[in-house]
Coordinates of C-alpha atoms in Angstrom, one line a residue:
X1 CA 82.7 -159.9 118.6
X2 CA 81.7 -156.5 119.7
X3 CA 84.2 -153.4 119.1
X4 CA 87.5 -154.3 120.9
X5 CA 90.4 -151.5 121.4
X6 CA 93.4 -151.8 118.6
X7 CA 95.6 -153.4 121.4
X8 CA 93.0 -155.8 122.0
X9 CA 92.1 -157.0 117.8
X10 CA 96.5 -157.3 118.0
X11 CA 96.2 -159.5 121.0
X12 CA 93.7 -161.6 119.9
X13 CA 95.2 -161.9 116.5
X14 CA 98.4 -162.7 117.9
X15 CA 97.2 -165.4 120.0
X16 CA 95.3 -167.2 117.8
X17 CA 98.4 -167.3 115.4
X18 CA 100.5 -168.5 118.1
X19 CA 98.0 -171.5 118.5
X20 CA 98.6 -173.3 115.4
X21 CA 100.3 -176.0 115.6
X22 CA 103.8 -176.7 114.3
X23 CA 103.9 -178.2 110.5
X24 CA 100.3 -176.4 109.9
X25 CA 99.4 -173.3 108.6
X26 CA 96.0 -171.1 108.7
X27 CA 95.1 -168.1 106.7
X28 CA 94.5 -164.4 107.5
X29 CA 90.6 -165.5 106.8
X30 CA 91.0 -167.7 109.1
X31 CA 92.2 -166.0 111.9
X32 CA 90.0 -163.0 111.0
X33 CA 86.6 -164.6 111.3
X34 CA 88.0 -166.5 114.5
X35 CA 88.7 -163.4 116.1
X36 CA 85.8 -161.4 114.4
X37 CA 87.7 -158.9 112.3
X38 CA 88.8 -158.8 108.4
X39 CA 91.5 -160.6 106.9
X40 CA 93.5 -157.3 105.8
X41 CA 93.2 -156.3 109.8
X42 CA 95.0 -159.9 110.6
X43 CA 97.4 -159.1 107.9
X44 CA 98.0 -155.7 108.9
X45 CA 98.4 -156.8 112.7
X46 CA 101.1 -160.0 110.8
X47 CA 103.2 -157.2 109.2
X48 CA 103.3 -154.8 112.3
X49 CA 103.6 -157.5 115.3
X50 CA 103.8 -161.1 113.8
X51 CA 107.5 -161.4 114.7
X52 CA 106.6 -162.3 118.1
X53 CA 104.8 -165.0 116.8
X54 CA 105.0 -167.9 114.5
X55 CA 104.4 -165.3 111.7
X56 CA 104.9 -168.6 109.1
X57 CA 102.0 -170.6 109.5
X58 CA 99.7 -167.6 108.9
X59 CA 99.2 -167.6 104.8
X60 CA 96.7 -165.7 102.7
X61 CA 93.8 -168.2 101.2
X62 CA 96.2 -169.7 98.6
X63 CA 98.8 -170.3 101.2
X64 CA 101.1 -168.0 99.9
X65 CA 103.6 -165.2 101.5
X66 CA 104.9 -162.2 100.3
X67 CA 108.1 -162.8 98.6
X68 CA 110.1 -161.2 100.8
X69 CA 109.3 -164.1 104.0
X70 CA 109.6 -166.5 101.7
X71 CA 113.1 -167.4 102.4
X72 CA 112.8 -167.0 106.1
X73 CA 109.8 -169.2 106.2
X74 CA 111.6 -172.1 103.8
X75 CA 114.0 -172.7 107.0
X76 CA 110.7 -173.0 109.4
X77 CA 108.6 -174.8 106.5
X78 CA 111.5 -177.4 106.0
X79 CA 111.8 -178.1 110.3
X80 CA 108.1 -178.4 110.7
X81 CA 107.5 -180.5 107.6
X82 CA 105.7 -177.8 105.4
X83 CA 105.5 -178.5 101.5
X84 CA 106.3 -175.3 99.5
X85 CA 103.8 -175.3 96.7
X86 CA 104.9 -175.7 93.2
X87 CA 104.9 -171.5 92.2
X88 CA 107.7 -171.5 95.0
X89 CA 105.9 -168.7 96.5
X90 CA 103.5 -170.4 99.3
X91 CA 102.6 -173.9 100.7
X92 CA 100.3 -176.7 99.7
X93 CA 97.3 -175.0 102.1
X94 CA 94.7 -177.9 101.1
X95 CA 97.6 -180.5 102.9
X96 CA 99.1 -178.3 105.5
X97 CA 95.7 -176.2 106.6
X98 CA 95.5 -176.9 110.7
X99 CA 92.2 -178.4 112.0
X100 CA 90.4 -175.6 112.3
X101 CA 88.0 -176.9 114.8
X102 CA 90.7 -177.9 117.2
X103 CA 92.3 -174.8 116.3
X104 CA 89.4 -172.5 117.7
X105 CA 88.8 -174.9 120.6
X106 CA 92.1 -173.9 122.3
X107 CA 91.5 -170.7 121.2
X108 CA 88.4 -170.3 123.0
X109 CA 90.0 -172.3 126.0
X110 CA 93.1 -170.0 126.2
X111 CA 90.3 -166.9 125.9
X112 CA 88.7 -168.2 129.3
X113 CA 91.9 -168.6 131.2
X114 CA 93.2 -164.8 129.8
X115 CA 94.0 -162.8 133.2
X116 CA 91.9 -159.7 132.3
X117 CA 94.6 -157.4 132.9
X118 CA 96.4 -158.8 130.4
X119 CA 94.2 -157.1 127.7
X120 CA 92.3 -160.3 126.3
X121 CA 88.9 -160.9 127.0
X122 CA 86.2 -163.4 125.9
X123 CA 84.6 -162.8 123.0

């Protein structure tokens, strides 16, 4: 992806976290190489705007959250059939990881039907 404006990496970011599916999770990784960026940029955009998404099924590679989300994200966890992983602290990422294929399918398709002035564009 070439260099995209800050509003643009958040966009992006958001939507691909808003695109996985309920009962799965992804990590910042995954987003970040999905949308061509770093996973402490995906992280930083989580902290700053993830509350208008489903910030919960966006882990870091061992599927865990900082400890302060972790009750929040129980609630969510427990309604979409997450498993919290033994340490308390995260999920079982190896059994609740989303199919990342299908994942960046409708990513890409959502990236195609973006109305350009809404700040997305294909990458």
């Amino acid at each position: 992806m070439d260099a995209v404006s800050r509003q643009e990496l958040v966009d992006r970011v958001l939507l691909a976290a808003d695109l996985v599916p309920a009962g799965r999770v992804v990590s910042y990784g995954d987003i970040a190489e999905l949308v061509g960026t770093s996973p402490r940029q995906v992280g930083r955009v989580m902290a700053t705007a993830g509350h208008e998404v489903c910030w919960w099924r966006v882990v870091n590679s061992s599927g865990d959250l900082p400890v302060s989300l972790m009750a929040a994200a129980r609630r969510h966890w427990q309604a979409e059939g997450i498993t919290v992983n033994d340490s308390g602290r995260g999920c079982r990422i190896r059994s609740c990881r989303a199919d990342l294929v299908s994942w960046a399918t409708g990513y890409q398709q959502e990236l195609i039907h973006c109305d350009p002035t809404d700040g997305l564009q294909q990458g």
